[in-house]
Amino acid sequence: MDSSIASEQLQEPLHSAVAEHTHDEEGNSMFGFIVFLLSESVIFLSFFVGYIVYKTSATNWLPEGISGLEIREPAINTVVLVSSSFVIYFAEKALERHDLTWFRIFLFATMAMGTYFVVGQGIEWNSLEFGFTTGVFGGTFYLLTGFHGLHVMTGILLQGIMLGRSFIPGNYDNGHFGINATSLFWHFVDVIWIILFILIYIWQ
């Protein structure tokens, strides 16, 4: 009996040490991921500044025959994409409660909303009357929206991986870094799009 108690007492510090090590590891990983997002922010910021400089200095900004961009469909896509940030937040909270069913539902819904955005952007591109080589506006429009679209597709892929991992027994028992990082990336993508939407579609 005494040996059993002693064994349990020895195991408690060990479990505590393992949990603390896992927590520190997740913290370091998240810090590295935040640094990565900051580097991505610098890239987007340089694109934003370039767009503003070109727009304010160009005499003929829009391509010949183009009076402006249609805003209705992009606005709907924007609402869908921004709303998906709330949905993935609910997925995170469901995982914290160890409710894998709702985690999967919310994460799949986020993926569907992101896919809706990408398809909507593809439809918009297909309907436009100018291309990548149509002046500075054409080049910057496709560069900005295309680079952002690549990030959206990356986010959808990451969510798909997180969804698949939820079917591995005990996968999320030792931490939620993967879904937390994926969610943070998705919020980043949404914020970037809000800025792009204002620059490209509102400020015409």
PDB file of C-alpha atoms in Angstrom:
ATOM      1  CA  MET A   1       0.000   0.000   0.000  1.00  0.00           C
ATOM      2  CA  ASP A   2       2.811   2.393   0.959  1.00  0.00           C
ATOM      3  CA  SER A   3       4.741   1.614  -2.221  1.00  0.00           C
ATOM      4  CA  SER A   4       1.630   2.393  -4.318  1.00  0.00           C
ATOM      5  CA  ILE A   5       1.217   5.782  -2.644  1.00  0.00           C
ATOM      6  CA  ALA A   6       4.897   6.524  -3.094  1.00  0.00           C
ATOM      7  CA  SER A   7       4.654   5.614  -6.784  1.00  0.00           C
ATOM      8  CA  GLU A   8       1.726   7.980  -7.263  1.00  0.00           C
ATOM      9  CA  GLN A   9       3.589  10.770  -5.490  1.00  0.00           C
ATOM     10  CA  LEU A  10       6.556  10.270  -7.800  1.00  0.00           C
ATOM     11  CA  GLN A  11       4.354  10.293 -10.905  1.00  0.00           C
ATOM     12  CA  GLU A  12       2.608  13.581 -10.032  1.00  0.00           C
ATOM     13  CA  PRO A  13       5.714  15.772 -10.481  1.00  0.00           C
ATOM     14  CA  LEU A  14       6.522  13.867 -13.679  1.00  0.00           C
ATOM     15  CA  HIS A  15       3.068  14.543 -15.166  1.00  0.00           C
ATOM     16  CA  SER A  16       3.338  18.169 -14.067  1.00  0.00           C
ATOM     17  CA  ALA A  17       6.729  18.506 -15.737  1.00  0.00           C
ATOM     18  CA  VAL A  18       5.445  16.953 -18.971  1.00  0.00           C
ATOM     19  CA  ALA A  19       2.429  19.288 -19.022  1.00  0.00           C
ATOM     20  CA  GLU A  20       4.646  22.310 -18.375  1.00  0.00           C
ATOM     21  CA  HIS A  21       7.059  21.274 -21.139  1.00  0.00           C
ATOM     22  CA  THR A  22       4.152  20.826 -23.590  1.00  0.00           C
ATOM     23  CA  HIS A  23       2.780  24.261 -22.649  1.00  0.00           C
ATOM     24  CA  ASP A  24       6.181  25.916 -23.162  1.00  0.00           C
ATOM     25  CA  GLU A  25       6.588  24.145 -26.494  1.00  0.00           C
ATOM     26  CA  GLU A  26       3.187  25.378 -27.692  1.00  0.00           C
ATOM     27  CA  GLY A  27       4.010  28.896 -26.506  1.00  0.00           C
ATOM     28  CA  ASN A  28       7.284  28.929 -28.447  1.00  0.00           C
ATOM     29  CA  SER A  29       5.587  27.532 -31.536  1.00  0.00           C
ATOM     30  CA  MET A  30       2.847  30.156 -31.370  1.00  0.00           C
ATOM     31  CA  PHE A  31       5.441  32.919 -30.962  1.00  0.00           C
ATOM     32  CA  GLY A  32       7.210  31.673 -34.092  1.00  0.00           C
ATOM     33  CA  PHE A  33       3.935  31.565 -35.976  1.00  0.00           C
ATOM     34  CA  ILE A  34       3.097  35.139 -34.947  1.00  0.00           C
ATOM     35  CA  VAL A  35       6.505  36.249 -36.247  1.00  0.00           C
ATOM     36  CA  PHE A  36       5.666  34.509 -39.532  1.00  0.00           C
ATOM     37  CA  LEU A  37       2.345  36.382 -39.751  1.00  0.00           C
ATOM     38  CA  LEU A  38       4.131  39.666 -39.054  1.00  0.00           C
ATOM     39  CA  SER A  39       6.474  38.968 -41.968  1.00  0.00           C
ATOM     40  CA  GLU A  40       3.424  38.290 -44.157  1.00  0.00           C
ATOM     41  CA  SER A  41       1.945  41.577 -42.944  1.00  0.00           C
ATOM     42  CA  VAL A  42       5.030  43.424 -44.180  1.00  0.00           C
ATOM     43  CA  ILE A  43       4.561  41.921 -47.654  1.00  0.00           C
ATOM     44  CA  PHE A  44       0.915  42.916 -47.796  1.00  0.00           C
ATOM     45  CA  LEU A  45       1.723  46.368 -46.415  1.00  0.00           C
ATOM     46  CA  SER A  46       4.215  46.931 -49.224  1.00  0.00           C
ATOM     47  CA  PHE A  47       1.508  45.953 -51.728  1.00  0.00           C
ATOM     48  CA  PHE A  48      -0.976  48.334 -50.091  1.00  0.00           C
ATOM     49  CA  VAL A  49       1.482  51.229 -50.182  1.00  0.00           C
ATOM     50  CA  GLY A  50       2.355  50.506 -53.812  1.00  0.00           C
ATOM     51  CA  TYR A  51      -1.332  50.400 -54.740  1.00  0.00           C
ATOM     52  CA  ILE A  52      -2.018  53.738 -53.019  1.00  0.00           C
ATOM     53  CA  VAL A  53       1.028  55.406 -54.617  1.00  0.00           C
ATOM     54  CA  TYR A  54       0.123  54.172 -58.100  1.00  0.00           C
ATOM     55  CA  LYS A  55      -3.539  55.119 -57.733  1.00  0.00           C
ATOM     56  CA  THR A  56      -2.874  58.621 -56.450  1.00  0.00           C
ATOM     57  CA  SER A  57      -0.189  59.369 -59.033  1.00  0.00           C
ATOM     58  CA  ALA A  58      -1.655  57.786 -62.196  1.00  0.00           C
ATOM     59  CA  THR A  59      -3.440  60.064 -64.654  1.00  0.00           C
ATOM     60  CA  ASN A  60      -5.504  57.251 -66.172  1.00  0.00           C
ATOM     61  CA  TRP A  61      -5.899  54.728 -63.375  1.00  0.00           C
ATOM     62  CA  LEU A  62      -8.702  52.543 -64.735  1.00  0.00           C
ATOM     63  CA  PRO A  63      -8.282  50.727 -68.064  1.00  0.00           C
ATOM     64  CA  GLU A  64      -9.900  52.333 -71.093  1.00  0.00           C
ATOM     65  CA  GLY A  65     -13.615  51.544 -71.260  1.00  0.00           C
ATOM     66  CA  ILE A  66     -13.814  50.522 -67.589  1.00  0.00           C
ATOM     67  CA  SER A  67     -15.711  52.894 -65.318  1.00  0.00           C
ATOM     68  CA  GLY A  68     -15.327  50.885 -62.122  1.00  0.00           C
ATOM     69  CA  LEU A  69     -15.732  47.527 -60.450  1.00  0.00           C
ATOM     70  CA  GLU A  70     -18.998  45.820 -59.583  1.00  0.00           C
ATOM     71  CA  ILE A  71     -19.311  45.879 -55.802  1.00  0.00           C
ATOM     72  CA  ARG A  72     -22.417  43.805 -55.009  1.00  0.00           C
ATOM     73  CA  GLU A  73     -21.001  40.285 -55.386  1.00  0.00           C
ATOM     74  CA  PRO A  74     -17.614  41.126 -53.801  1.00  0.00           C
ATOM     75  CA  ALA A  75     -19.522  42.649 -50.863  1.00  0.00           C
ATOM     76  CA  ILE A  76     -21.476  39.405 -50.395  1.00  0.00           C
ATOM     77  CA  ASN A  77     -18.220  37.421 -50.582  1.00  0.00           C
ATOM     78  CA  THR A  78     -16.731  39.774 -47.989  1.00  0.00           C
ATOM     79  CA  VAL A  79     -19.614  39.224 -45.568  1.00  0.00           C
ATOM     80  CA  VAL A  80     -19.259  35.449 -45.971  1.00  0.00           C
ATOM     81  CA  LEU A  81     -15.484  35.496 -45.435  1.00  0.00           C
ATOM     82  CA  VAL A  82     -15.584  37.816 -42.423  1.00  0.00           C
ATOM     83  CA  SER A  83     -18.431  35.822 -40.862  1.00  0.00           C
ATOM     84  CA  SER A  84     -16.301  32.676 -41.154  1.00  0.00           C
ATOM     85  CA  SER A  85     -13.928  34.156 -38.564  1.00  0.00           C
ATOM     86  CA  PHE A  86     -16.706  33.869 -35.983  1.00  0.00           C
ATOM     87  CA  VAL A  87     -17.448  30.305 -37.092  1.00  0.00           C
ATOM     88  CA  ILE A  88     -13.853  29.119 -36.676  1.00  0.00           C
ATOM     89  CA  TYR A  89     -13.822  30.805 -33.252  1.00  0.00           C
ATOM     90  CA  PHE A  90     -16.790  28.630 -32.290  1.00  0.00           C
ATOM     91  CA  ALA A  91     -14.827  25.622 -33.567  1.00  0.00           C
ATOM     92  CA  GLU A  92     -11.947  26.519 -31.231  1.00  0.00           C
ATOM     93  CA  LYS A  93     -14.302  26.837 -28.274  1.00  0.00           C
ATOM     94  CA  ALA A  94     -15.937  23.506 -29.086  1.00  0.00           C
ATOM     95  CA  LEU A  95     -12.514  21.839 -29.104  1.00  0.00           C
ATOM     96  CA  GLU A  96     -11.690  23.391 -25.729  1.00  0.00           C
ATOM     97  CA  ARG A  97     -14.832  21.696 -24.411  1.00  0.00           C
ATOM     98  CA  HIS A  98     -13.641  18.431 -26.035  1.00  0.00           C
ATOM     99  CA  ASP A  99     -16.783  18.472 -28.172  1.00  0.00           C
ATOM    100  CA  LEU A 100     -15.399  17.011 -31.377  1.00  0.00           C
ATOM    101  CA  THR A 101     -18.799  16.816 -33.089  1.00  0.00           C
ATOM    102  CA  TRP A 102     -19.416  20.558 -32.992  1.00  0.00           C
ATOM    103  CA  PHE A 103     -15.726  21.217 -33.655  1.00  0.00           C
ATOM    104  CA  ARG A 104     -16.006  19.299 -36.911  1.00  0.00           C
ATOM    105  CA  ILE A 105     -19.289  20.976 -37.849  1.00  0.00           C
ATOM    106  CA  PHE A 106     -17.977  24.499 -37.271  1.00  0.00           C
ATOM    107  CA  LEU A 107     -14.637  23.795 -38.947  1.00  0.00           C
ATOM    108  CA  PHE A 108     -16.310  22.252 -41.987  1.00  0.00           C
ATOM    109  CA  ALA A 109     -18.636  25.276 -42.173  1.00  0.00           C
ATOM    110  CA  THR A 110     -15.598  27.571 -42.123  1.00  0.00           C
ATOM    111  CA  MET A 111     -14.043  25.605 -44.978  1.00  0.00           C
ATOM    112  CA  ALA A 112     -17.295  25.839 -46.947  1.00  0.00           C
ATOM    113  CA  MET A 113     -17.468  29.616 -46.439  1.00  0.00           C
ATOM    114  CA  GLY A 114     -13.844  30.012 -47.514  1.00  0.00           C
ATOM    115  CA  THR A 115     -14.505  27.895 -50.592  1.00  0.00           C
ATOM    116  CA  TYR A 116     -17.543  30.048 -51.402  1.00  0.00           C
ATOM    117  CA  PHE A 117     -15.286  33.104 -51.299  1.00  0.00           C
ATOM    118  CA  VAL A 118     -12.648  31.556 -53.578  1.00  0.00           C
ATOM    119  CA  VAL A 119     -15.263  30.375 -56.104  1.00  0.00           C
ATOM    120  CA  GLY A 120     -16.900  33.813 -56.006  1.00  0.00           C
ATOM    121  CA  GLN A 121     -13.577  35.460 -56.696  1.00  0.00           C
ATOM    122  CA  GLY A 122     -12.968  33.079 -59.596  1.00  0.00           C
ATOM    123  CA  ILE A 123     -16.364  33.947 -61.075  1.00  0.00           C
ATOM    124  CA  GLU A 124     -15.581  37.643 -60.705  1.00  0.00           C
ATOM    125  CA  TRP A 125     -12.217  37.245 -62.434  1.00  0.00           C
ATOM    126  CA  ASN A 126     -13.873  35.396 -65.295  1.00  0.00           C
ATOM    127  CA  SER A 127     -16.373  38.217 -65.829  1.00  0.00           C
ATOM    128  CA  LEU A 128     -13.877  41.079 -65.809  1.00  0.00           C
ATOM    129  CA  GLU A 129     -13.111  42.913 -69.044  1.00  0.00           C
ATOM    130  CA  PHE A 130      -9.445  43.493 -68.250  1.00  0.00           C
ATOM    131  CA  GLY A 131      -6.498  41.215 -67.579  1.00  0.00           C
ATOM    132  CA  PHE A 132      -3.265  41.117 -65.610  1.00  0.00           C
ATOM    133  CA  THR A 133      -1.406  43.039 -68.323  1.00  0.00           C
ATOM    134  CA  THR A 134      -4.090  45.731 -68.724  1.00  0.00           C
ATOM    135  CA  GLY A 135      -2.246  48.679 -67.299  1.00  0.00           C
ATOM    136  CA  VAL A 136      -1.068  49.250 -63.750  1.00  0.00           C
ATOM    137  CA  PHE A 137      -4.558  48.827 -62.348  1.00  0.00           C
ATOM    138  CA  GLY A 138      -4.992  45.405 -63.950  1.00  0.00           C
ATOM    139  CA  GLY A 139      -1.618  44.224 -62.686  1.00  0.00           C
ATOM    140  CA  THR A 140      -2.104  45.439 -59.129  1.00  0.00           C
ATOM    141  CA  PHE A 141      -5.717  44.198 -58.960  1.00  0.00           C
ATOM    142  CA  TYR A 142      -4.836  40.634 -59.930  1.00  0.00           C
ATOM    143  CA  LEU A 143      -1.654  40.636 -57.857  1.00  0.00           C
ATOM    144  CA  LEU A 144      -3.403  41.755 -54.670  1.00  0.00           C
ATOM    145  CA  THR A 145      -6.554  39.657 -54.989  1.00  0.00           C
ATOM    146  CA  GLY A 146      -4.623  36.654 -56.303  1.00  0.00           C
ATOM    147  CA  PHE A 147      -2.023  36.726 -53.532  1.00  0.00           C
ATOM    148  CA  HIS A 148      -4.785  37.014 -50.954  1.00  0.00           C
ATOM    149  CA  GLY A 149      -6.744  34.228 -52.656  1.00  0.00           C
ATOM    150  CA  LEU A 150      -3.677  32.004 -52.350  1.00  0.00           C
ATOM    151  CA  HIS A 151      -3.699  32.651 -48.600  1.00  0.00           C
ATOM    152  CA  VAL A 152      -7.395  31.795 -48.400  1.00  0.00           C
ATOM    153  CA  MET A 153      -6.779  28.465 -50.151  1.00  0.00           C
ATOM    154  CA  THR A 154      -3.863  27.801 -47.792  1.00  0.00           C
ATOM    155  CA  GLY A 155      -6.170  28.458 -44.845  1.00  0.00           C
ATOM    156  CA  ILE A 156      -8.765  26.039 -46.222  1.00  0.00           C
ATOM    157  CA  LEU A 157      -6.053  23.388 -46.650  1.00  0.00           C
ATOM    158  CA  LEU A 158      -4.873  23.877 -43.061  1.00  0.00           C
ATOM    159  CA  GLN A 159      -8.440  23.572 -41.802  1.00  0.00           C
ATOM    160  CA  GLY A 160      -8.847  20.369 -43.790  1.00  0.00           C
ATOM    161  CA  ILE A 161      -5.745  18.959 -42.106  1.00  0.00           C
ATOM    162  CA  MET A 162      -7.063  19.953 -38.665  1.00  0.00           C
ATOM    163  CA  LEU A 163     -10.413  18.377 -39.485  1.00  0.00           C
ATOM    164  CA  GLY A 164      -8.752  15.151 -40.591  1.00  0.00           C
ATOM    165  CA  ARG A 165      -6.614  15.027 -37.452  1.00  0.00           C
ATOM    166  CA  SER A 166      -9.753  15.230 -35.297  1.00  0.00           C
ATOM    167  CA  PHE A 167     -10.542  11.661 -36.358  1.00  0.00           C
ATOM    168  CA  ILE A 168      -7.250  10.405 -34.902  1.00  0.00           C
ATOM    169  CA  PRO A 169      -8.041   9.174 -31.371  1.00  0.00           C
ATOM    170  CA  GLY A 170      -6.455  11.400 -28.706  1.00  0.00           C
ATOM    171  CA  ASN A 171      -4.867  13.744 -31.268  1.00  0.00           C
ATOM    172  CA  TYR A 172      -5.917  16.908 -29.436  1.00  0.00           C
ATOM    173  CA  ASP A 173      -5.407  15.597 -25.897  1.00  0.00           C
ATOM    174  CA  ASN A 174      -1.935  17.107 -25.566  1.00  0.00           C
ATOM    175  CA  GLY A 175      -2.627  20.573 -26.953  1.00  0.00           C
ATOM    176  CA  HIS A 176      -4.436  22.645 -29.551  1.00  0.00           C
ATOM    177  CA  PHE A 177      -1.574  24.510 -31.216  1.00  0.00           C
ATOM    178  CA  GLY A 178      -2.547  23.342 -34.703  1.00  0.00           C
ATOM    179  CA  ILE A 179      -6.108  24.643 -34.604  1.00  0.00           C
ATOM    180  CA  ASN A 180      -5.121  27.793 -32.681  1.00  0.00           C
ATOM    181  CA  ALA A 181      -2.506  28.665 -35.301  1.00  0.00           C
ATOM    182  CA  THR A 182      -4.904  27.848 -38.134  1.00  0.00           C
ATOM    183  CA  SER A 183      -7.588  30.039 -36.574  1.00  0.00           C
ATOM    184  CA  LEU A 184      -5.131  32.911 -36.110  1.00  0.00           C
ATOM    185  CA  PHE A 185      -4.049  32.580 -39.746  1.00  0.00           C
ATOM    186  CA  TRP A 186      -7.700  32.701 -40.822  1.00  0.00           C
ATOM    187  CA  HIS A 187      -8.371  35.865 -38.803  1.00  0.00           C
ATOM    188  CA  PHE A 188      -5.282  37.391 -40.416  1.00  0.00           C
ATOM    189  CA  VAL A 189      -6.569  36.515 -43.890  1.00  0.00           C
ATOM    190  CA  ASP A 190      -9.939  38.098 -43.088  1.00  0.00           C
ATOM    191  CA  VAL A 191      -8.419  41.344 -41.796  1.00  0.00           C
ATOM    192  CA  ILE A 192      -6.225  41.612 -44.893  1.00  0.00           C
ATOM    193  CA  TRP A 193      -9.282  41.178 -47.114  1.00  0.00           C
ATOM    194  CA  ILE A 194     -11.201  43.932 -45.301  1.00  0.00           C
ATOM    195  CA  ILE A 195      -8.339  46.322 -46.094  1.00  0.00           C
ATOM    196  CA  LEU A 196      -8.210  45.114 -49.698  1.00  0.00           C
ATOM    197  CA  PHE A 197     -11.957  45.478 -50.109  1.00  0.00           C
ATOM    198  CA  ILE A 198     -11.794  49.082 -48.910  1.00  0.00           C
ATOM    199  CA  LEU A 199      -8.822  49.929 -51.144  1.00  0.00           C
ATOM    200  CA  ILE A 200     -10.045  48.218 -54.314  1.00  0.00           C
ATOM    201  CA  TYR A 201     -13.830  48.289 -54.215  1.00  0.00           C
ATOM    202  CA  ILE A 202     -14.854  51.121 -51.880  1.00  0.00           C
ATOM    203  CA  TRP A 203     -12.151  53.580 -52.917  1.00  0.00           C
ATOM    204  CA  GLN A 204     -12.833  53.702 -56.659  1.00  0.00           C
TER     205      GLN A 204
END
